[in-house]
mmCIF file of C-alpha atoms (C1' of nucleotides) in Angstrom:
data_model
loop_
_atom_site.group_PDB
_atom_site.id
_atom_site.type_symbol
_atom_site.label_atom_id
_atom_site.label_comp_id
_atom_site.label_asym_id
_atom_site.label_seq_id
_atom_site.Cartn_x
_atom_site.Cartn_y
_atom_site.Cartn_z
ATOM 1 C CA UNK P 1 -32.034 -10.821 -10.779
ATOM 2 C CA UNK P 2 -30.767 -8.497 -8.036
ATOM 3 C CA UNK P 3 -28.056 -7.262 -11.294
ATOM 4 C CA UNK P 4 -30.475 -4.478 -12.483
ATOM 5 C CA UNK P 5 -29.037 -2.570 -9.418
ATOM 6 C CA UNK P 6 -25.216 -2.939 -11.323
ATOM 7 C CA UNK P 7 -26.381 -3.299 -14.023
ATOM 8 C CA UNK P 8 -27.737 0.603 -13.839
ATOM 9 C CA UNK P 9 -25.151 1.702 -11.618
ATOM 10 C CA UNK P 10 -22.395 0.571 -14.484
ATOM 11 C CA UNK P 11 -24.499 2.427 -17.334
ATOM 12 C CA UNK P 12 -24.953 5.338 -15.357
ATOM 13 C CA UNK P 13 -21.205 5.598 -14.942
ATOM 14 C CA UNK P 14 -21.092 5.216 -19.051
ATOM 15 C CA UNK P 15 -19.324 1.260 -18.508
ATOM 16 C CA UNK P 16 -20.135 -1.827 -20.628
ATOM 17 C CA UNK P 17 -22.303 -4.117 -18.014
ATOM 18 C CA UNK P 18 -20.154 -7.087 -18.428
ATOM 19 C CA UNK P 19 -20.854 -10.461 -15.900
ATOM 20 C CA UNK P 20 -17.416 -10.068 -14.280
ATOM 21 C CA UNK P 21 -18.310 -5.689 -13.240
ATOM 22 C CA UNK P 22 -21.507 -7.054 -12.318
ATOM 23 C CA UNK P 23 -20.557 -9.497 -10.211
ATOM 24 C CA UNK P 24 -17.694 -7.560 -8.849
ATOM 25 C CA UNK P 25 -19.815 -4.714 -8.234
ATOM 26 C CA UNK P 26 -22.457 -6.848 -6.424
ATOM 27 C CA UNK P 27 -20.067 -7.886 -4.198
ATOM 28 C CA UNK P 28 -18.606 -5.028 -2.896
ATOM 29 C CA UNK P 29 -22.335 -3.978 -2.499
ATOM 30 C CA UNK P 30 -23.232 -6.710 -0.794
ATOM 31 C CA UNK P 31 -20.188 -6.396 1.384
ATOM 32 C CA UNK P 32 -20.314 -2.581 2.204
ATOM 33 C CA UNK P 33 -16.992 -2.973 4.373
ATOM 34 C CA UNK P 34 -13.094 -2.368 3.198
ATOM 35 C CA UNK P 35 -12.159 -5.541 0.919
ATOM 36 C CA UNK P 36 -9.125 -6.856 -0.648
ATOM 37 C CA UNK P 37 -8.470 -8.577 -3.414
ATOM 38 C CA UNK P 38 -8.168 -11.697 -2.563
ATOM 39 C CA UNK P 39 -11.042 -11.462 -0.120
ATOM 40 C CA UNK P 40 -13.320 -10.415 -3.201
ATOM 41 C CA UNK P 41 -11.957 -13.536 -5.209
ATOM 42 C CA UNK P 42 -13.199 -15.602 -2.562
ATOM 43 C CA UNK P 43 -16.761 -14.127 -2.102
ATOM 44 C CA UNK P 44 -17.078 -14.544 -5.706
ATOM 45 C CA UNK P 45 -15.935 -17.959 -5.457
ATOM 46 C CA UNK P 46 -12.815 -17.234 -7.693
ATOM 47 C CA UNK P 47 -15.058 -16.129 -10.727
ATOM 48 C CA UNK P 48 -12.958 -13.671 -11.406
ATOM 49 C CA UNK P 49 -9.126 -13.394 -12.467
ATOM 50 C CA UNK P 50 -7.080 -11.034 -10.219
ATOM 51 C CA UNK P 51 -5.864 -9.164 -13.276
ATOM 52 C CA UNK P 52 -9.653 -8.224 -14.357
ATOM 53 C CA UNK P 53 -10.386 -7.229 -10.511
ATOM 54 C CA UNK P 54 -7.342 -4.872 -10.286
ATOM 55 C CA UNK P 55 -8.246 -3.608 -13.974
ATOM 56 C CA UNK P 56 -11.797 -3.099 -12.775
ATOM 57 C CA UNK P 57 -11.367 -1.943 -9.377
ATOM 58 C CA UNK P 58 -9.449 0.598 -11.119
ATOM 59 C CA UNK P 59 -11.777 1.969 -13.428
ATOM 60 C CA UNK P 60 -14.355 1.559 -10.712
ATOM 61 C CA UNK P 61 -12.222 4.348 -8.705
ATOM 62 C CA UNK P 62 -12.191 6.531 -11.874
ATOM 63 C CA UNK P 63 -15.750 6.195 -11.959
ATOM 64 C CA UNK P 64 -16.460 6.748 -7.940
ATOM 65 C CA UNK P 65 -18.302 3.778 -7.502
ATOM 66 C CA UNK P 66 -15.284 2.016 -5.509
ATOM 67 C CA UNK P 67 -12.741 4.341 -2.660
ATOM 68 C CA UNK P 68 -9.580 2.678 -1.656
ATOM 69 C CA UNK P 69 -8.695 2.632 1.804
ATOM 70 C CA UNK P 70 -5.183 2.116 2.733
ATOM 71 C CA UNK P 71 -4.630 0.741 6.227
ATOM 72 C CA UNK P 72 -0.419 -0.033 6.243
ATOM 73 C CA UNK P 73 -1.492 -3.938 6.276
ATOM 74 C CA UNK P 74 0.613 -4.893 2.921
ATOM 75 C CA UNK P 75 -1.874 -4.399 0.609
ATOM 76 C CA UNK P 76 -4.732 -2.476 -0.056
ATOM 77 C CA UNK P 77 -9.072 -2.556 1.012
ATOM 78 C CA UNK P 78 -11.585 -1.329 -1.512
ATOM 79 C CA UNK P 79 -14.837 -0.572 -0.943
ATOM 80 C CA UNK P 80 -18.311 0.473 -2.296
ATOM 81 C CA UNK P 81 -18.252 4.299 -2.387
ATOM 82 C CA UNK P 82 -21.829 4.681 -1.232
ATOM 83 C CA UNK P 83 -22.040 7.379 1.738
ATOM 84 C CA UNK P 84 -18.710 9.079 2.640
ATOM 85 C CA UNK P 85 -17.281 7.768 6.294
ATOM 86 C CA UNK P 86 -14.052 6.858 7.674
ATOM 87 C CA UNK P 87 -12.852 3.884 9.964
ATOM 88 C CA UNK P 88 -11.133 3.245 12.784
ATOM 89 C CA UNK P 89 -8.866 0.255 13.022
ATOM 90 C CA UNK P 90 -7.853 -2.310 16.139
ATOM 91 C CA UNK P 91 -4.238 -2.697 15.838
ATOM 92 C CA UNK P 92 -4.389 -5.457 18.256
ATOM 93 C CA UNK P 93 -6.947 -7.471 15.889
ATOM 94 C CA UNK P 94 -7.391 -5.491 13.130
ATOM 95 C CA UNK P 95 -11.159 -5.090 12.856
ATOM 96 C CA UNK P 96 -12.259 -2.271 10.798
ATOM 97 C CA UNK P 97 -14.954 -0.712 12.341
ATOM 98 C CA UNK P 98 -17.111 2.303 10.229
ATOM 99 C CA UNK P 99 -17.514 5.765 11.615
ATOM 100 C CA UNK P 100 -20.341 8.086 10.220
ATOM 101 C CA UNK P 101 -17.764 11.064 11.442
ATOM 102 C CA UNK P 102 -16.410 13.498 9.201
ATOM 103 C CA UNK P 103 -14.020 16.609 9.185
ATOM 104 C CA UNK P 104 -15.548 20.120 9.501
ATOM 105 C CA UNK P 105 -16.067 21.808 5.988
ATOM 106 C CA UNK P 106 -14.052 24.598 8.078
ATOM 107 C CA UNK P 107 -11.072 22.605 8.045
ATOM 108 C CA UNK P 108 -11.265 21.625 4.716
ATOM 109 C CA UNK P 109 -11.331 24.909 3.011
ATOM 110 C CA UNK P 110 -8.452 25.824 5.370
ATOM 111 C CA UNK P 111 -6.348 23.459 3.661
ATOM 112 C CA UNK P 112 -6.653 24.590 0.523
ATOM 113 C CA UNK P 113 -5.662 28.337 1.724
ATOM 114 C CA UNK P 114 -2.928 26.532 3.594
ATOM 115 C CA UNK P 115 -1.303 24.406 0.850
ATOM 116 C CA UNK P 116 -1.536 27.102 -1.668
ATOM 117 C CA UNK P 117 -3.407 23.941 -4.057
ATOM 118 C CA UNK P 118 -5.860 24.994 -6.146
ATOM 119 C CA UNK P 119 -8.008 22.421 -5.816
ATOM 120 C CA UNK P 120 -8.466 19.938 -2.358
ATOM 121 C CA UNK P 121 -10.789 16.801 -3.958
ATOM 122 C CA UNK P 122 -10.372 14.158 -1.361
ATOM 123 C CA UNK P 123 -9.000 13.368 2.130
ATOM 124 C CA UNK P 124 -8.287 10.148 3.244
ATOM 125 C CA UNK P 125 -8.876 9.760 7.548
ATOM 126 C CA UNK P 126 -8.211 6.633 9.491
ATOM 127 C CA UNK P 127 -8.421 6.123 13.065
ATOM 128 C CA UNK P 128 -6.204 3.494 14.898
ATOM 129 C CA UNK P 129 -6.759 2.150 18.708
ATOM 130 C CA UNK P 130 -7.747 -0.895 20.646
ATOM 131 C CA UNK P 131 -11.171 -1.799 20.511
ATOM 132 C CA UNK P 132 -13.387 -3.576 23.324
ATOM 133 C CA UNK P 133 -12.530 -6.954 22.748
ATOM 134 C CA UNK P 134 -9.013 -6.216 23.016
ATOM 135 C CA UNK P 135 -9.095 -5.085 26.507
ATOM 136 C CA UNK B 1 30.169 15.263 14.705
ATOM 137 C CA UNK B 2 26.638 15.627 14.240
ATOM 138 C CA UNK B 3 25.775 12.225 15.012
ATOM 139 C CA UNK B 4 25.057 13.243 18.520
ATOM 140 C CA UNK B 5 21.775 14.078 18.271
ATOM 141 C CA UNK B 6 21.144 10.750 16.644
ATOM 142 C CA UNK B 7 22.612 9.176 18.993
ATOM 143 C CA UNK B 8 20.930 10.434 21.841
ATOM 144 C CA UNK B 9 17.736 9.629 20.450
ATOM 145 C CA UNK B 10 18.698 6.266 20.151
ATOM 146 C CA UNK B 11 20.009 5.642 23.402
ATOM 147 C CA UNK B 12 16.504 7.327 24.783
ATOM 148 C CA UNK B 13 14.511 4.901 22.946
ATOM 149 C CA UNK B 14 16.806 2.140 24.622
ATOM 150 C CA UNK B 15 18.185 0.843 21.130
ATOM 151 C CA UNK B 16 22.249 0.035 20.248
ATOM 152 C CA UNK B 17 23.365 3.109 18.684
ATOM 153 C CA UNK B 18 24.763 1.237 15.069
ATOM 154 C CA UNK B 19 26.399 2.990 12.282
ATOM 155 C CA UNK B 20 23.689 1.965 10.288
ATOM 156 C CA UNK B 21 20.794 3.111 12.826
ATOM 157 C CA UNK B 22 22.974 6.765 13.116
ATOM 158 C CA UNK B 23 22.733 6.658 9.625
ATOM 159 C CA UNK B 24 19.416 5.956 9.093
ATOM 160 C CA UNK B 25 18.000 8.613 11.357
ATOM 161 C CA UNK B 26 20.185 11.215 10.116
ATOM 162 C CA UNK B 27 18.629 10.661 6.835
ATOM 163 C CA UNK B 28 15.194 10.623 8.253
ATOM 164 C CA UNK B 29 16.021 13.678 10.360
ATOM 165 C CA UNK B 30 18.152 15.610 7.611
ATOM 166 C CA UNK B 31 15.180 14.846 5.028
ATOM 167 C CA UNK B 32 11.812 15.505 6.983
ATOM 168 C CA UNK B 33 9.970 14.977 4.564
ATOM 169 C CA UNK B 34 8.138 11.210 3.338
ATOM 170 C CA UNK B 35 10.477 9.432 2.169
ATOM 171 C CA UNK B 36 10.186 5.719 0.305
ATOM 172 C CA UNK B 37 13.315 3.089 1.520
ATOM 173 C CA UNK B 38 14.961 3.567 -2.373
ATOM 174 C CA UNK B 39 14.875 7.094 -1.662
ATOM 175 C CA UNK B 40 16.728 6.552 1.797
ATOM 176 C CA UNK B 41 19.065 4.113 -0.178
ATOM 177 C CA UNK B 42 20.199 6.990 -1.979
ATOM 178 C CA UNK B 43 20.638 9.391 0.146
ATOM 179 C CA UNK B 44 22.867 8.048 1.950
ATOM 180 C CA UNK B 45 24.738 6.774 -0.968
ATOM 181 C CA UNK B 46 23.499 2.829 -0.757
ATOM 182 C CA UNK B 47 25.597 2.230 2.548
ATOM 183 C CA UNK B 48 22.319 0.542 4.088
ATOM 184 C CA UNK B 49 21.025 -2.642 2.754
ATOM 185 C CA UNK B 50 17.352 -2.659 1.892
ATOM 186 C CA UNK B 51 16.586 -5.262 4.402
ATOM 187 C CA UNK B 52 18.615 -3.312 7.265
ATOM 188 C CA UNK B 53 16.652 -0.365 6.542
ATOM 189 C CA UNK B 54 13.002 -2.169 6.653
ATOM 190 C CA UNK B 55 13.844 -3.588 9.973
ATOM 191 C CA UNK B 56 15.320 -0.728 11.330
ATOM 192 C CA UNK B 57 12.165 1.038 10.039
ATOM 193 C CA UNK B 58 10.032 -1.651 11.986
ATOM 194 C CA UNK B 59 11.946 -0.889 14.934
ATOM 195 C CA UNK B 60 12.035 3.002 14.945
ATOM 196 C CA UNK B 61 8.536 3.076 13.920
ATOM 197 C CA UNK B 62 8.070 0.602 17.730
ATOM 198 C CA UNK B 63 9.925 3.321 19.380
ATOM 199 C CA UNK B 64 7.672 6.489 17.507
ATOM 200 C CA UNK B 65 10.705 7.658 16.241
ATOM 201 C CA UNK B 66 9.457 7.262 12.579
ATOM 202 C CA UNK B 67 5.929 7.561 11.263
ATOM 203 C CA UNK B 68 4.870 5.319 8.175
ATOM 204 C CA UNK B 69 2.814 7.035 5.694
ATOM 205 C CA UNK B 70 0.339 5.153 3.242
ATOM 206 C CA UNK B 71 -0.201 7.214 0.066
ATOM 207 C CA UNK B 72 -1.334 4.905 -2.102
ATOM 208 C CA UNK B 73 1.733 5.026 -4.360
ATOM 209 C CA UNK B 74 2.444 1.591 -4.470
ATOM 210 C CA UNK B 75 4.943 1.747 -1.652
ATOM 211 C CA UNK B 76 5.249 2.652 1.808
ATOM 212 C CA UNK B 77 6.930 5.996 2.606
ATOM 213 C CA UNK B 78 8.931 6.952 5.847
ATOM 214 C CA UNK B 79 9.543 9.974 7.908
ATOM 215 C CA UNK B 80 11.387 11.414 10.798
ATOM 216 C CA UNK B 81 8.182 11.653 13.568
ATOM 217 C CA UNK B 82 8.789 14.997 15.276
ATOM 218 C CA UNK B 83 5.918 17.581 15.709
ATOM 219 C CA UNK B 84 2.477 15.810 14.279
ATOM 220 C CA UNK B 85 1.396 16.877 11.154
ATOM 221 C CA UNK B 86 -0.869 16.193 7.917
ATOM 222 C CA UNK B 87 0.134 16.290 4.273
ATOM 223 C CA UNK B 88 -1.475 17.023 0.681
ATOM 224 C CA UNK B 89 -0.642 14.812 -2.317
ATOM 225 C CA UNK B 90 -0.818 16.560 -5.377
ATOM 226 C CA UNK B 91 -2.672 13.612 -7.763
ATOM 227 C CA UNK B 92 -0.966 14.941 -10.975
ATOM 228 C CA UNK B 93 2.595 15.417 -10.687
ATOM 229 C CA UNK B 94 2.829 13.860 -6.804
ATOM 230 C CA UNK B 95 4.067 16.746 -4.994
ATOM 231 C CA UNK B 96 4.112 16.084 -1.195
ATOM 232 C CA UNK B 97 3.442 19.137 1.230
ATOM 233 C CA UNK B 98 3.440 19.017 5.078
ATOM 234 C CA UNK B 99 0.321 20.841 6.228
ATOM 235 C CA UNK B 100 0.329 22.398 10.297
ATOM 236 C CA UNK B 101 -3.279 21.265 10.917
ATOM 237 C CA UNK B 102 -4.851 18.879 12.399
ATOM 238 C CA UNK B 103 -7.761 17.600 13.794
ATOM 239 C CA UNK B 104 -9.857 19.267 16.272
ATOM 240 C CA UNK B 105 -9.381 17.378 19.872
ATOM 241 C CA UNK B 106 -13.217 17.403 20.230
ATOM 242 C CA UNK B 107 -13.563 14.948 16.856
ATOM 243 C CA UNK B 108 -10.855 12.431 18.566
ATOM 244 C CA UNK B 109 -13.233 11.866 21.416
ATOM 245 C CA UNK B 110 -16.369 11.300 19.660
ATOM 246 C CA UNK B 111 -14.554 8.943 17.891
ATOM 247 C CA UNK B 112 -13.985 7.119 20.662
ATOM 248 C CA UNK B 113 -17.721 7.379 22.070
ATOM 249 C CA UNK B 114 -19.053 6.596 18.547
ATOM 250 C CA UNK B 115 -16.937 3.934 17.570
ATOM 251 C CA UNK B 116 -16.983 2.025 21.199
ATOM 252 C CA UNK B 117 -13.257 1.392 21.031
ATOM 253 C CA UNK B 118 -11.269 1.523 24.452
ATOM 254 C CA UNK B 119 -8.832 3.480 22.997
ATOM 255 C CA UNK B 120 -8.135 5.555 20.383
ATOM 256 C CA UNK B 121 -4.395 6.174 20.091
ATOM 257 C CA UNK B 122 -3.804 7.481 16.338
ATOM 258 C CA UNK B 123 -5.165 8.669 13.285
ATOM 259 C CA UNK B 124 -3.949 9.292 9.164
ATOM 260 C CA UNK B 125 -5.220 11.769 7.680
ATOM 261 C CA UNK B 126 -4.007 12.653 3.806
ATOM 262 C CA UNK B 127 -5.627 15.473 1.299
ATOM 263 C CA UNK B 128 -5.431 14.975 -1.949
ATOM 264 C CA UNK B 129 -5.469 17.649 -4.374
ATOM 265 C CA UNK B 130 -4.162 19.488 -7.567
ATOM 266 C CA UNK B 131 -1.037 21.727 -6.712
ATOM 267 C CA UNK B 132 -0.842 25.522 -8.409
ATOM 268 C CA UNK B 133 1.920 24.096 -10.794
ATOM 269 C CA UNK B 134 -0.917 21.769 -12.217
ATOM 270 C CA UNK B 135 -2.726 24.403 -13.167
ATOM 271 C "C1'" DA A 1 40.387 -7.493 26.344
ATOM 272 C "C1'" DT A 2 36.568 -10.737 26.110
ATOM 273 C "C1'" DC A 3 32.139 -12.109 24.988
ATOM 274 C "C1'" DC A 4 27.529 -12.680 23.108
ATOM 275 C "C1'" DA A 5 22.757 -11.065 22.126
ATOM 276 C "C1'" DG A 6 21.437 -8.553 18.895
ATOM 277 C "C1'" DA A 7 22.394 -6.310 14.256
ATOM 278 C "C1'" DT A 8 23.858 -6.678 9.575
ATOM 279 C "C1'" DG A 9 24.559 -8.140 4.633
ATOM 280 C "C1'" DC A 10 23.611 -11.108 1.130
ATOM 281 C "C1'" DG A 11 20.789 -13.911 -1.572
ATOM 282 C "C1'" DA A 12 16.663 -16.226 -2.044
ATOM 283 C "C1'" DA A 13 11.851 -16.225 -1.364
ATOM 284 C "C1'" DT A 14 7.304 -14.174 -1.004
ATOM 285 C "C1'" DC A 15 3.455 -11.632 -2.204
ATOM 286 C "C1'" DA A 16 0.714 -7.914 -4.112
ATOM 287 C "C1'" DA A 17 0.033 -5.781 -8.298
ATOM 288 C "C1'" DT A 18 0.893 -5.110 -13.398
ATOM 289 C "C1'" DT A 19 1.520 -6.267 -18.168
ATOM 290 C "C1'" DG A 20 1.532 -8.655 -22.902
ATOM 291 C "C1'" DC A 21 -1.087 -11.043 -25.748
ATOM 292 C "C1'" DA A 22 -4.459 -14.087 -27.787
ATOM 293 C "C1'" DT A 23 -9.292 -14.677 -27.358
ATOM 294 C "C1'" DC A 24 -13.913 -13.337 -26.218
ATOM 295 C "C1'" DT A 25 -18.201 -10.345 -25.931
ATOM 296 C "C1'" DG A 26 -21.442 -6.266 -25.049
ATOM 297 C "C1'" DG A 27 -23.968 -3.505 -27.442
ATOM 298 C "C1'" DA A 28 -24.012 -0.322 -31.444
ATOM 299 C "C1'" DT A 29 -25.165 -0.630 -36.191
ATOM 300 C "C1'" DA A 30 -27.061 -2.162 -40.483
ATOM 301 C "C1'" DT W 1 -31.820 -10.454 -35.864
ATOM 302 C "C1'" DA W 2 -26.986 -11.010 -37.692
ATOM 303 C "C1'" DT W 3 -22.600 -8.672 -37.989
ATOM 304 C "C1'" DC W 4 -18.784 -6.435 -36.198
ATOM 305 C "C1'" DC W 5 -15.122 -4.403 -33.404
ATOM 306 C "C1'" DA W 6 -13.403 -1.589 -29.509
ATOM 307 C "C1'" DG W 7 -13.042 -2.730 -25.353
ATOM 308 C "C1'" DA W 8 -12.920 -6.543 -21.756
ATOM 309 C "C1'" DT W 9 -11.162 -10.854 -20.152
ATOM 310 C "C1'" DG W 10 -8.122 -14.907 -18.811
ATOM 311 C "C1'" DC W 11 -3.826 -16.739 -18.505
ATOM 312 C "C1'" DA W 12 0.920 -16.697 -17.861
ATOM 313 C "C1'" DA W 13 4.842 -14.252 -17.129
ATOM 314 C "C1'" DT W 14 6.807 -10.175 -14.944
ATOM 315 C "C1'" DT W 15 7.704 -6.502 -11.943
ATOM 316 C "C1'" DG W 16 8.696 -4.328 -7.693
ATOM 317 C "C1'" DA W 17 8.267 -3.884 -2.856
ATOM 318 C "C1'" DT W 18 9.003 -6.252 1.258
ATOM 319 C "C1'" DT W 19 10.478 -10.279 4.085
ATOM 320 C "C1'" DC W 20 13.198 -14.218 5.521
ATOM 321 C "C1'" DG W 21 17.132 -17.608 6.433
ATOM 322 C "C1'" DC W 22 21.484 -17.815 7.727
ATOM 323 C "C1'" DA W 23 26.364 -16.952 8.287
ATOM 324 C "C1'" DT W 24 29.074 -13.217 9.926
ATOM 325 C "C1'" DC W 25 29.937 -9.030 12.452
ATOM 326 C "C1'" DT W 26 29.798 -5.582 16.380
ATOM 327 C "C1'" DG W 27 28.147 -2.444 20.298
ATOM 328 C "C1'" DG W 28 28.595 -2.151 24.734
ATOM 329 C "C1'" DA W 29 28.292 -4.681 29.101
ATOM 330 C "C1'" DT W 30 31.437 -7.245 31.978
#
DNA sequence: ATCCAGATGCGAATCAATTGCATCTGGATA
DNA sequence: TATCCAGATGCAATTGATTCGCATCTGGAT
């Protein structure tokens, strides 16, 4: 019932609404926090096959519905690409913790005139430290 | 002759000065640039086994004398950690380029107020872009 | 010169991610 | 609504990076 939301996000982004992007896409919805691959396998109750998931997660990040997040833990996090934020990261535990805290537009356009690129799309920004629980 | 250096470092960081470990660092210090371990494996002309070089990795990385950097590439790359500093990725042909900015010291804090952790201790922070050469 | 905790090399194992291929299906078309 | 096919999927096998077990070696303390 609750697939219209996919359903319309996947035609908007000019994709076939199949079950499996549905689904997949309705779970990293649903989760709105970094997610592997094998944690999406089990919160779809291994519906899907790991080779569709990769395949989709990739078009998904064509289609800027998904972001990766790489956080040096072996393999990589995916998650819905709804507002743009960052994390920070316990490296004692390794809770992932959002931050709605972003870089100046300042810096950003001083990155371009400092690389010499002619085009700066993206930045990727994670925070690591030791949160509460871990002393 | 120039192992010196390398060795000093070393002994700083309270680690057995190895040929493999003098080695290693040279390469790290000679290259400063990201480098993946097959990359290290050849430039210094496959004397280091691959699983030397991970663990000495692991251990250097303990002692902040390397800094790991996650760019998505399917593999982890390495470099020597001296002065802190960003890079753009160039998302057509890969091009790596060390960028001399960084964060302003007054975002680090409110990370720290906004995110509640007791400490924050690092952050990664990647642009990705297209280079000149790619149009 | 001796000694041994720690370091190394080798091969095997692990684990995330990718690929080939036969089969299936969404949705465009008649 | 029935037909059709490019694109999507599942499965199994593969790749490629990283890790591990274990026998051997070595830096540096004594």
């Amino acid at each position: 019932m609750n697939d219209h939301v996919s359903v319309d996000l996947l035609k908007a982004a000019g994709l076939r609404a199949t079950k499996q992007r549905i689904l997949l896409l309705r779970a990293l919805i649903a989760e709105q926090h970094p997610f592997s691959v094998e944690d999406i396998r089990a919160h779809t109750k291994n519906a899907l096959d790991t080779a569709t998931i990769y395949r989709t997660l990739e078009i998904f990040k064509e289609k800027n519905l998904v972001r990766q997040v790489e956080l040096a833990q072996g393999r990589a996090l995916y998650e819905y690409a709804g507002n743009h934020h960052h994390h920070i990261v316990c490296t004692s535990c390794g809770t992932i913790r959002d931050l709605d805290i972003c870089l100046p537009k300042t810096l950003h356009r001083s990155v371009r005139e400092v690389s010499g690129f002619s085009r700066v799309n993206q930045h990727a920004l994670e925070f690591f430290g030791v949160c509460n629980k871990c002393v």
